[in-house]
């Protein structure tokens, strides 16, 4: 297993957000995390990336316990990419500098080779002409694709995507989803929190439904989205269908 | 395609009418401004030169021969102010940067440095600069320690420390205005806290704080004149000496004009930066 979460607990004050959550992800696997707003999808991704500390339980990456306080979180984060709903590109840097910051400053790569690699990626997703632009000159979809490249250039073992299309205008969602579909083709291991059920059905190997701080139900997309076992999963999907998102 | 259509586009009669109307309005407002400025200027000149005491004021504040006589001394003094300003500004920026970053550190380990930085910014922002200069320039030598620096250095230190606290506050506000998600994004890329501060948070903070920072620097530029209180012969002290010798206030006017000239370039830069920042703000994110 590439990633395992065992009995993970996370609270904010008196609110228990993750309550004994178990989840395992294999190499090259794509897992879609679904669940109501506020069910803890972002919190789980932030725990995996060590942006927040778990209150109990264990998370391992490549067999190594990353919740061990003796471990240096900076080293763990270098192996995990995280893409945010709101892109979070650095507004004072060009797209190219955004992408090469970590390879150069963290991984000590020569700036020329980092730039070359960044340009390859940008060309691949049709953004080569935006390399020297500042993020505020890009559309949301372009910013999000640049943010995904920024998370990818360090060849992370695991890519975490947190509702990466939720802030986008509907006509820009497609270009980002296409890019993620291509990444699956490359064999990138991903956990994606999403509200795009149709997309989850297409690209995910497995769908996990988060409810009351646990993974209530998980399995192949066709089963979880089409014929869920749990009543609460069915209710959640019914609400999604009502909102016209399936 | 769009450029071509722009070139050949012939404005409609409605648009031509609008353009003519706007041009007429612009010409009218320039005329009104010119006339009103001239009227106000003439009135001021008449009121001042026609005042009963004008001849006395003129001879005691605007005496050309006295101005010429003391200009070299005052210029030499100004050179001290300029050097002092350059050194103090650089040191105060550095000090302010350090204090502001120390105040953002979280966790119990950093409590002592955080507390020290907070006490520093609170106390020196409240303490009048004149008192700080007196304390440094006359209090510290009173301790009779070995190797006490001269009063210029002590006075300069007082200015640096006072302005360092203003700058620390401005920068801290700048740091806090950078959304936490920027820090999270930097950390998620594997950057350490220090690297994230240096490459992601501080550049944005300084940019946002730059109008306020430059205002502080401009006001420091004139406050370096307060060094004269500690004794060294800067422009103001030279003017004071000249004024006492000649029993005339003209040397002060000379020093004042020189200070304004010395400040003009930076004031220009400040206006430019403030305007640009405002325009960016209005342009949205
Ligand atoms: N830093 C925080 N402080 C307090 N409460 C938080 C914090 N982050 C998240 N929460 C709470 O945790 C719950 C789960 O949030 P989140 O993980 O963002 O859910 P999701 O991503 O599934 O919408 C929410 O109720 C939210 O209010
Ligand atoms: Mg979320």
XYZ file of N, CA, C and O in Angstrom, chain B residues 40-227:
752
model
N -5.759 83.022 -6.807
C -5.311 82.699 -5.445
C -3.869 83.143 -5.244
O -3.515 83.743 -4.220
N -3.011 82.890 -6.256
C -1.599 83.273 -6.145
C -1.444 84.771 -5.961
O -0.754 85.228 -5.046
N -2.138 85.551 -6.798
C -2.032 87.017 -6.708
C -2.502 87.502 -5.340
O -1.841 88.318 -4.687
N -3.637 86.944 -4.889
C -4.177 87.358 -3.585
C -3.169 87.097 -2.476
O -2.944 87.947 -1.599
N -2.533 85.893 -2.526
C -1.561 85.550 -1.489
C -0.398 86.536 -1.489
O 0.007 87.052 -0.441
N 0.148 86.811 -2.693
C 1.295 87.717 -2.796
C 0.922 89.097 -2.269
O 1.642 89.688 -1.456
N -0.251 89.590 -2.697
C -0.688 90.918 -2.248
C -0.846 90.935 -0.727
O -0.368 91.846 -0.034
N -1.473 89.871 -0.185
C -1.731 89.854 1.257
C -0.426 89.825 2.042
O -0.280 90.524 3.075
N 0.537 89.025 1.567
C 1.771 88.894 2.353
C 2.662 90.119 2.191
O 3.105 90.714 3.182
N 2.910 90.540 0.944
C 3.829 91.676 0.754
C 3.179 92.982 1.193
O 3.872 93.950 1.503
N 1.862 93.010 1.253
C 1.196 94.240 1.664
C 1.022 94.336 3.173
O 0.597 95.357 3.702
N 1.364 93.201 3.880
C 1.161 93.200 5.330
C 2.079 94.240 5.979
O 3.186 94.472 5.502
N 1.619 94.847 7.099
C 2.413 95.917 7.720
C 3.808 95.454 8.142
O 4.774 96.209 8.043
N 3.931 94.152 8.570
C 5.233 93.703 9.055
C 6.113 93.080 7.981
O 7.181 92.533 8.288
N 5.668 93.142 6.689
C 6.365 92.389 5.653
C 7.838 92.794 5.534
O 8.714 91.924 5.412
N 8.159 94.079 5.603
C 9.545 94.504 5.430
C 10.451 93.873 6.489
O 11.540 93.380 6.198
N 9.970 93.818 7.720
C 10.785 93.229 8.792
C 10.947 91.718 8.603
O 12.034 91.173 8.750
N 9.819 91.078 8.258
C 9.891 89.620 8.038
C 10.854 89.327 6.891
O 11.685 88.420 6.970
N 10.761 90.148 5.841
C 11.599 89.914 4.678
C 13.073 90.004 5.046
O 13.883 89.141 4.694
N 13.417 91.018 5.819
C 14.831 91.191 6.136
C 15.322 90.161 7.149
O 16.492 89.798 7.160
N 14.430 89.651 7.998
C 14.945 88.694 8.990
C 14.798 87.232 8.554
O 15.383 86.345 9.166
N 13.985 86.943 7.509
C 13.852 85.551 7.054
C 14.391 85.309 5.644
O 14.724 84.190 5.291
N 14.394 86.337 4.828
C 14.759 86.131 3.417
C 15.899 87.050 2.991
O 15.823 87.708 1.968
N 16.975 87.098 3.763
C 18.095 87.986 3.447
C 19.090 87.232 2.566
O 19.755 86.291 3.007
N 19.183 87.671 1.297
C 19.972 86.913 0.320
C 21.451 86.859 0.694
O 22.106 85.819 0.527
N 21.997 87.929 1.213
C 23.435 87.919 1.502
C 23.740 86.966 2.659
O 24.723 86.224 2.625
N 22.872 86.938 3.662
C 23.080 86.008 4.776
C 22.928 84.566 4.287
O 23.705 83.678 4.649
N 21.932 84.361 3.429
C 21.731 83.024 2.872
C 22.991 82.546 2.167
O 23.453 81.421 2.368
N 23.568 83.430 1.350
C 24.759 83.058 0.600
C 25.914 82.754 1.554
O 26.670 81.818 1.363
N 26.018 83.546 2.614
C 27.134 83.413 3.545
C 27.116 82.052 4.267
O 28.144 81.410 4.429
N 25.907 81.624 4.680
C 25.864 80.404 5.495
C 25.553 79.134 4.702
O 25.588 78.031 5.250
N 25.249 79.296 3.414
C 24.888 78.124 2.602
C 25.958 77.018 2.647
O 25.611 75.844 2.853
N 27.269 77.361 2.495
C 28.270 76.279 2.513
C 28.254 75.471 3.815
O 28.267 74.232 3.781
N 28.169 76.168 4.956
C 28.142 75.457 6.243
C 26.925 74.547 6.348
O 27.005 73.402 6.811
N 25.788 75.105 5.926
C 24.551 74.330 6.046
C 24.592 73.121 5.112
O 24.178 72.021 5.485
N 25.148 73.329 3.902
C 25.277 72.207 2.967
C 26.159 71.110 3.559
O 25.850 69.916 3.461
N 27.236 71.545 4.191
C 28.133 70.562 4.802
C 27.391 69.784 5.892
O 27.531 68.566 6.020
N 26.579 70.525 6.663
C 25.761 69.869 7.686
C 24.779 68.901 7.061
O 24.565 67.789 7.557
N 24.194 69.304 5.936
C 23.207 68.445 5.271
C 23.836 67.123 4.825
O 23.191 66.074 4.837
N 25.095 67.180 4.456
C 25.807 65.963 4.055
C 25.784 64.946 5.193
O 25.588 63.751 4.981
N 25.939 65.457 6.433
C 25.848 64.553 7.594
C 24.433 63.958 7.676
O 24.268 62.755 7.882
N 23.408 64.820 7.468
C 22.030 64.320 7.512
C 21.808 63.241 6.466
O 21.149 62.231 6.729
N 22.376 63.472 5.280
C 22.140 62.509 4.198
C 22.783 61.166 4.526
O 22.157 60.115 4.385
N 24.024 61.226 5.006
C 24.697 59.957 5.350
C 23.956 59.263 6.485
O 23.720 58.053 6.466
N 23.584 60.059 7.480
C 22.870 59.510 8.638
C 21.558 58.860 8.178
O 21.198 57.765 8.620
N 20.862 59.553 7.266
C 19.594 59.029 6.773
C 19.797 57.694 6.069
O 19.065 56.732 6.316
N 20.820 57.622 5.215
C 21.053 56.385 4.461
C 21.304 55.216 5.416
O 20.700 54.138 5.288
N 22.179 55.453 6.401
C 22.524 54.371 7.328
C 21.323 54.019 8.203
O 20.967 52.841 8.359
N 20.664 55.046 8.762
C 19.536 54.786 9.661
C 18.381 54.091 8.922
O 17.740 53.197 9.463
N 18.110 54.517 7.688
C 16.999 53.915 6.946
C 17.273 52.431 6.713
O 16.403 51.588 6.940
N 18.505 52.106 6.284
C 18.844 50.708 6.024
C 18.723 49.879 7.307
O 18.113 48.803 7.319
N 19.296 50.408 8.402
C 19.263 49.661 9.661
C 17.833 49.525 10.190
O 17.450 48.474 10.702
N 17.034 50.611 10.070
C 15.672 50.560 10.598
C 14.830 49.551 9.816
O 14.016 48.832 10.402
N 15.034 49.482 8.493
C 14.288 48.505 7.694
C 14.633 47.085 8.126
O 13.761 46.243 8.299
N 15.928 46.855 8.335
C 16.371 45.528 8.752
C 15.795 45.176 10.133
O 15.238 44.096 10.345
N 15.918 46.139 11.048
C 15.415 45.924 12.407
C 13.909 45.675 12.392
O 13.406 44.761 13.054
N 13.189 46.494 11.609
C 11.741 46.348 11.524
C 11.362 44.993 10.943
O 10.432 44.337 11.416
N 12.111 44.557 9.932
C 11.841 43.270 9.301
C 12.017 42.137 10.315
O 11.160 41.259 10.456
N 13.129 42.192 11.057
C 13.391 41.141 12.045
C 12.291 41.131 13.109
O 11.714 40.091 13.422
N 11.986 42.321 13.651
C 10.982 42.377 14.721
C 9.621 41.896 14.229
O 8.923 41.168 14.947
N 9.257 42.259 12.986
C 7.934 41.854 12.504
C 7.867 40.352 12.297
O 6.850 39.722 12.596
N 8.950 39.755 11.785
C 8.937 38.302 11.571
C 8.916 37.575 12.918
O 8.184 36.602 13.098
N 9.684 38.083 13.893
C 9.694 37.439 15.212
C 8.294 37.448 15.826
O 7.887 36.500 16.475
N 7.552 38.529 15.570
C 6.213 38.604 16.159
C 5.247 37.619 15.534
O 4.189 37.345 16.110
N 5.557 37.086 14.344
C 4.626 36.134 13.724
C 4.904 34.698 14.159
O 4.111 33.820 13.862
N 6.028 34.436 14.815
C 6.358 33.056 15.190
C 5.334 32.529 16.186
O 4.943 33.233 17.104
N 4.902 31.289 15.960
C 3.898 30.692 16.840
C 4.542 29.579 17.660
O 5.607 29.103 17.334
N 3.867 29.202 18.727
C 4.360 28.102 19.540
C 5.046 28.625 20.788
O 5.633 29.708 20.790
N 4.940 27.831 21.865
C 5.456 28.274 23.166
C 6.969 28.495 23.189
O 7.461 29.342 23.929
N 7.707 27.764 22.325
C 9.167 27.897 22.312
C 9.566 29.344 22.041
O 10.563 29.843 22.562
N 8.758 30.001 21.196
C 9.137 31.328 20.743
C 8.554 32.431 21.616
O 8.669 33.600 21.281
N 7.904 32.035 22.743
C 7.255 33.062 23.549
C 8.196 34.193 23.930
O 7.854 35.366 23.766
N 9.420 33.899 24.415
C 10.284 35.001 24.848
C 10.630 35.988 23.721
O 10.506 37.200 23.920
N 11.012 35.479 22.540
C 11.359 36.402 21.450
C 10.134 37.178 20.987
O 10.211 38.374 20.691
N 8.989 36.468 20.955
C 7.767 37.132 20.531
C 7.434 38.269 21.498
O 7.111 39.378 21.096
N 7.558 37.956 22.794
C 7.244 38.959 23.818
C 8.204 40.142 23.705
O 7.773 41.301 23.737
N 9.485 39.858 23.535
C 10.470 40.934 23.414
C 10.157 41.831 22.222
O 10.159 43.065 22.332
N 9.873 41.198 21.092
C 9.588 41.973 19.876
C 8.342 42.825 20.079
O 8.275 43.973 19.629
N 7.343 42.263 20.783
C 6.109 43.012 21.016
C 6.363 44.200 21.942
O 5.928 45.322 21.669
N 7.098 43.957 23.029
C 7.409 45.047 23.954
C 8.185 46.141 23.231
O 7.911 47.334 23.385
N 9.125 45.730 22.410
C 9.924 46.701 21.653
C 9.038 47.589 20.781
O 9.096 48.817 20.859
N 8.175 46.967 19.965
C 7.370 47.792 19.051
C 6.389 48.671 19.834
O 6.189 49.827 19.474
N 5.812 48.126 20.910
C 4.851 48.935 21.669
C 5.536 50.125 22.319
O 5.040 51.243 22.251
N 6.700 49.898 22.964
C 7.277 50.992 23.733
C 7.868 52.069 22.834
O 7.637 53.252 23.057
N 8.594 51.693 21.783
C 9.233 52.732 20.980
C 8.278 53.437 20.032
O 8.568 54.537 19.575
N 7.122 52.803 19.768
C 6.147 53.530 18.966
C 5.507 54.619 19.804
O 5.041 55.627 19.279
N 5.464 54.402 21.134
C 4.833 55.376 22.004
C 5.780 56.476 22.465
O 5.356 57.591 22.749
N 7.053 56.154 22.546
C 8.029 57.092 23.115
C 8.372 58.192 22.106
O 8.788 57.900 20.990
N 8.225 59.485 22.490
C 8.590 60.546 21.543
C 10.066 60.450 21.155
O 10.926 60.208 22.000
N 10.327 60.654 19.878
C 11.688 60.507 19.361
C 12.676 61.410 20.099
O 13.811 61.019 20.380
N 12.247 62.630 20.433
C 13.146 63.568 21.120
C 13.637 62.975 22.442
O 14.823 63.033 22.760
N 12.714 62.357 23.164
C 13.103 61.773 24.454
C 14.071 60.618 24.226
O 15.070 60.476 24.936
N 13.799 59.799 23.219
C 14.705 58.684 22.930
C 16.099 59.208 22.592
O 17.112 58.656 23.060
N 16.143 60.267 21.795
C 17.461 60.820 21.439
C 18.183 61.328 22.688
O 19.362 61.040 22.895
N 17.473 62.046 23.542
C 18.105 62.536 24.784
C 18.611 61.371 25.634
O 19.723 61.379 26.143
N 17.748 60.338 25.762
C 18.140 59.187 26.596
C 19.401 58.539 26.046
O 20.327 58.205 26.802
N 19.443 58.365 24.718
C 20.595 57.691 24.127
C 21.837 58.582 24.161
O 22.913 58.138 24.549
N 21.685 59.850 23.738
C 22.863 60.691 23.537
C 23.434 61.190 24.858
O 24.642 61.428 24.955
N 22.574 61.376 25.869
C 23.089 61.904 27.127
C 23.067 60.869 28.239
O 23.875 60.923 29.153
N 22.141 59.897 28.149
C 22.038 58.891 29.200
C 23.139 57.851 29.094
O 23.824 57.536 30.071
N 23.341 57.324 27.887
C 24.308 56.228 27.738
C 25.738 56.674 28.051
O 26.455 55.977 28.795
N 26.200 57.859 27.556
C 27.561 58.278 27.934
C 27.693 58.472 29.442
O 28.775 58.270 30.003
N 26.579 58.815 30.101
C 26.602 59.000 31.547
C 26.986 57.744 32.297
O 27.468 57.809 33.434
N 26.800 56.602 31.653
C 27.168 55.345 32.318
C 28.683 55.171 32.392
O 29.182 54.329 33.133
N 29.409 55.967 31.603
C 30.879 55.929 31.579
C 31.392 54.518 31.297
O 32.310 54.029 31.965
N 30.779 53.845 30.325
C 31.276 52.517 29.935
C 32.446 52.681 28.984
O 32.545 53.682 28.278
N 33.326 51.684 28.971
C 34.422 51.685 27.989
C 33.836 51.610 26.584
O 32.889 50.865 26.323
N 34.418 52.377 25.669
C 34.061 52.244 24.257
C 32.678 52.752 23.916
O 32.079 52.275 22.952
N 32.122 53.688 24.674
C 30.838 54.273 24.293
C 31.029 55.057 23.002
O 31.930 55.888 22.902
N 30.199 54.798 21.987
C 30.362 55.516 20.717
C 30.010 57.000 20.874
O 29.444 57.404 21.895
N 30.347 57.811 19.861
C 30.077 59.246 19.968
C 28.590 59.566 19.825
O 27.790 58.700 19.470
N 28.245 60.840 20.082
C 26.818 61.181 20.138
C 26.119 61.029 18.790
O 24.914 60.780 18.754
N 26.858 61.180 17.688
C 26.210 61.012 16.381
C 25.709 59.579 16.230
O 24.576 59.338 15.810
N 26.571 58.632 16.599
C 26.180 57.230 16.504
C 25.026 56.940 17.471
O 24.044 56.274 17.099
N 25.105 57.475 18.685
C 24.044 57.231 19.668
C 22.722 57.840 19.207
O 21.657 57.204 19.297
N 22.795 59.071 18.703
C 21.586 59.715 18.192
C 21.019 58.948 17.011
O 19.802 58.739 16.909
N 21.912 58.493 16.130
C 21.488 57.689 14.986
C 20.820 56.401 15.442
O 19.808 55.970 14.876
N 21.371 55.797 16.504
C 20.779 54.564 17.032
C 19.372 54.841 17.547
O 18.451 54.043 17.326
N 19.191 55.996 18.193
C 17.860 56.341 18.711
C 16.862 56.462 17.559
O 15.736 55.946 17.634
N 17.282 57.128 16.479
C 16.393 57.286 15.317
C 16.089 55.918 14.700
O 14.949 55.587 14.383
N 17.144 55.088 14.552
C 16.977 53.760 13.968
C 15.989 52.918 14.771
O 15.088 52.291 14.214
N 16.180 52.924 16.087
C 15.348 52.058 16.927
C 13.896 52.537 16.920
O 12.962 51.729 16.841
N 13.706 53.849 16.962
C 12.340 54.378 16.925
C 11.670 54.028 15.601
O 10.559 53.486 15.570
N 12.352 54.315 14.502
C 11.743 54.031 13.202
C 11.636 52.539 12.933
O 10.712 52.095 12.245
N 12.570 51.756 13.488
C 12.474 50.306 13.364
C 11.149 49.808 13.919
O 10.523 48.906 13.358
N 10.690 50.417 15.010
C 9.431 49.966 15.611
C 8.238 50.360 14.735
O 7.289 49.595 14.608
N 8.293 51.548 14.095
C 7.195 51.913 13.180
C 7.157 50.931 12.017
O 6.097 50.450 11.606
N 8.344 50.664 11.469
C 8.415 49.808 10.284
C 7.977 48.382 10.627
O 7.299 47.722 9.843
N 8.352 47.927 11.827
C 7.953 46.583 12.256
C 6.435 46.456 12.245
O 5.887 45.445 11.803
N 5.757 47.488 12.711
C 4.307 47.442 12.787
C 3.686 47.424 11.389
O 2.768 46.656 11.114
N 4.212 48.274 10.527
C 3.701 48.329 9.149
C 3.893 46.972 8.462
O 3.001 46.453 7.799
N 5.072 46.372 8.658
C 5.360 45.094 8.010
C 4.510 43.972 8.599
O 4.065 43.077 7.883
N 4.275 44.039 9.908
C 3.476 42.989 10.530
C 2.054 43.012 9.952
O 1.474 41.978 9.636
N 1.507 44.223 9.804
C 0.185 44.337 9.188
C 0.229 43.762 7.770
O -0.694 43.063 7.346
N 1.333 44.027 7.051
C 1.477 43.488 5.698
C 1.508 41.966 5.714
O 0.829 41.314 4.922
N 2.256 41.393 6.639
C 2.366 39.932 6.722
C 0.998 39.332 7.022
O 0.589 38.344 6.431
N 0.262 39.972 7.945
C -1.035 39.411 8.317
C -2.062 39.551 7.202
O -3.060 38.831 7.193
N -1.818 40.480 6.268
C -2.775 40.645 5.175
C -2.594 39.586 4.093
O -3.436 39.443 3.216
N -1.496 38.835 4.149
C -1.303 37.754 3.168
C -2.104 36.545 3.651
O -1.931 36.098 4.780
N -3.002 36.056 2.802
C -3.919 34.997 3.236
C -3.150 33.743 3.657
O -2.175 33.363 3.011
N -3.609 33.080 4.760
C -2.912 31.875 5.241
C -2.785 30.793 4.174
O -1.873 29.966 4.238
N -3.690 30.788 3.186
C -3.614 29.744 2.160
C -2.324 29.865 1.345
O -1.878 28.884 0.754
N -1.733 31.066 1.310
C -0.458 31.214 0.600
C 0.642 30.462 1.346
O 1.478 29.796 0.735
N 0.628 30.581 2.667
C 1.588 29.839 3.478
C 1.353 28.341 3.311
O 2.298 27.573 3.119
N 0.085 27.928 3.347
C -0.235 26.503 3.202
C 0.260 25.991 1.852
O 0.847 24.900 1.772
N 0.042 26.781 0.786
C 0.486 26.339 -0.540
C 2.004 26.196 -0.572
O 2.535 25.230 -1.124
N 2.704 27.147 0.044
C 4.167 27.071 0.043
C 4.642 25.853 0.832
O 5.513 25.104 0.372
N 4.039 25.638 2.013
C 4.453 24.487 2.819
C 4.141 23.184 2.099
O 4.911 22.232 2.157
N 3.001 23.135 1.386
C 2.624 21.891 0.709
C 3.631 21.543 -0.384
O 3.721 20.400 -0.800
N 4.389 22.551 -0.846
C 5.396 22.265 -1.874
C 6.708 21.813 -1.251
O 7.695 21.624 -1.962
N 6.736 21.699 0.065
C 7.946 21.229 0.730
C 8.848 22.348 1.209
O 9.917 22.088 1.763
N 8.445 23.604 1.010
C 9.267 24.701 1.512
C 9.174 24.741 3.042
O 8.109 24.499 3.607
N 10.293 25.063 3.689
C 10.278 25.191 5.143
C 9.596 26.505 5.515
O 9.300 27.327 4.651
N 9.351 26.706 6.822
C 8.720 27.955 7.271
C 9.534 29.150 6.806
O 9.005 30.124 6.282
N 10.843 29.057 7.001
C 11.726 30.162 6.601
C 11.656 30.440 5.113
O 11.523 31.572 4.677
N 11.743 29.373 4.319
C 11.685 29.541 2.862
C 10.334 30.113 2.430
O 10.269 30.960 1.546
N 9.263 29.633 3.080
C 7.935 30.125 2.720
C 7.824 31.607 3.023
O 7.262 32.376 2.246
N 8.334 32.011 4.198
C 8.331 33.432 4.565
C 9.107 34.239 3.525
O 8.642 35.242 3.011
N 10.304 33.746 3.240
C 11.224 34.516 2.407
C 10.748 34.632 0.966
O 10.816 35.695 0.376
N 10.248 33.536 0.400
C 9.919 33.562 -1.027
C 8.452 33.871 -1.312
O 8.124 34.313 -2.410
N 7.579 33.574 -0.359
C 6.150 33.705 -0.655
C 5.480 34.813 0.165
O 4.853 35.712 -0.396
N 5.616 34.769 1.493
C 4.839 35.704 2.320
C 5.459 37.105 2.331
O 4.779 38.092 2.040
N 6.750 37.198 2.640
C 7.356 38.531 2.767
C 7.301 39.363 1.481
O 6.990 40.549 1.535
N 7.604 38.785 0.308
C 7.516 39.625 -0.894
C 6.132 40.247 -1.073
O 6.007 41.402 -1.441
N 5.081 39.471 -0.774
C 3.736 40.015 -0.913
C 3.455 41.044 0.176
O 2.809 42.068 -0.060
N 3.952 40.753 1.397
C 3.723 41.672 2.517
C 4.392 43.018 2.257
O 3.789 44.070 2.448
N 5.638 42.979 1.788
C 6.372 44.221 1.544
C 5.687 45.020 0.443
O 5.535 46.237 0.529
N 5.233 44.326 -0.592
C 4.543 45.008 -1.673
C 3.306 45.742 -1.161
O 3.058 46.892 -1.481
N 2.532 45.041 -0.341
C 1.317 45.677 0.167
C 1.628 46.802 1.124
O 0.889 47.773 1.228
N 2.734 46.647 1.870
C 3.051 47.650 2.887
C 3.863 48.799 2.305
O 4.113 49.772 3.003
N 4.256 48.702 1.031
C 5.239 49.679 0.551
C 4.775 51.132 0.611
O 5.585 52.000 0.944
N 3.498 51.479 0.343
C 3.135 52.896 0.506
C 3.372 53.377 1.941
O 3.973 54.427 2.151
N 2.930 52.590 2.925
C 3.107 52.993 4.319
C 4.583 53.015 4.703
O 5.042 53.899 5.434
N 5.337 52.032 4.186
C 6.776 51.982 4.482
C 7.472 53.238 3.970
O 8.263 53.864 4.678
N 7.141 53.609 2.724
C 7.793 54.778 2.141
C 7.407 56.048 2.884
O 8.228 56.950 3.061
N 6.163 56.105 3.360
C 5.777 57.261 4.180
C 6.649 57.362 5.408
O 7.082 58.446 5.792
N 6.892 56.233 6.053
C 7.763 56.234 7.231
C 9.163 56.703 6.861
O 9.799 57.444 7.605
N 9.639 56.260 5.698
C 10.998 56.631 5.299
C 11.081 58.140 5.020
O 12.033 58.801 5.409
N 10.035 58.680 4.378
C 10.017 60.129 4.121
C 10.018 60.897 5.441
O 10.744 61.873 5.612
N 9.236 60.424 6.386
C 9.176 61.174 7.634
C 10.481 61.000 8.414
O 10.912 61.906 9.120
N 11.148 59.880 8.215
C 12.466 59.709 8.830
C 13.469 60.689 8.229
O 14.349 61.197 8.906
N 13.293 60.967 6.949
C 14.220 61.838 6.252
C 14.288 63.209 6.919
O 15.355 63.812 7.000
N 13.141 63.704 7.405
C 13.238 65.002 8.079
C 13.597 64.825 9.536
O 14.226 65.697 10.126
N 13.204 63.676 10.117
C 13.509 63.489 11.539
C 14.995 63.266 11.799
O 15.439 63.390 12.943
N 15.799 62.944 10.764
C 17.243 62.862 11.020
C 17.768 64.240 11.429
O 18.825 64.339 12.035
N 17.019 65.315 11.137
C 17.419 66.656 11.584
C 17.411 66.796 13.106
O 18.088 67.669 13.658
N 16.649 65.915 13.772
C 16.590 65.984 15.233
C 17.913 65.575 15.865
O 18.126 65.784 17.064
N 18.812 65.009 15.070
C 20.125 64.658 15.588
C 20.821 65.906 16.141
O 21.664 65.824 17.032
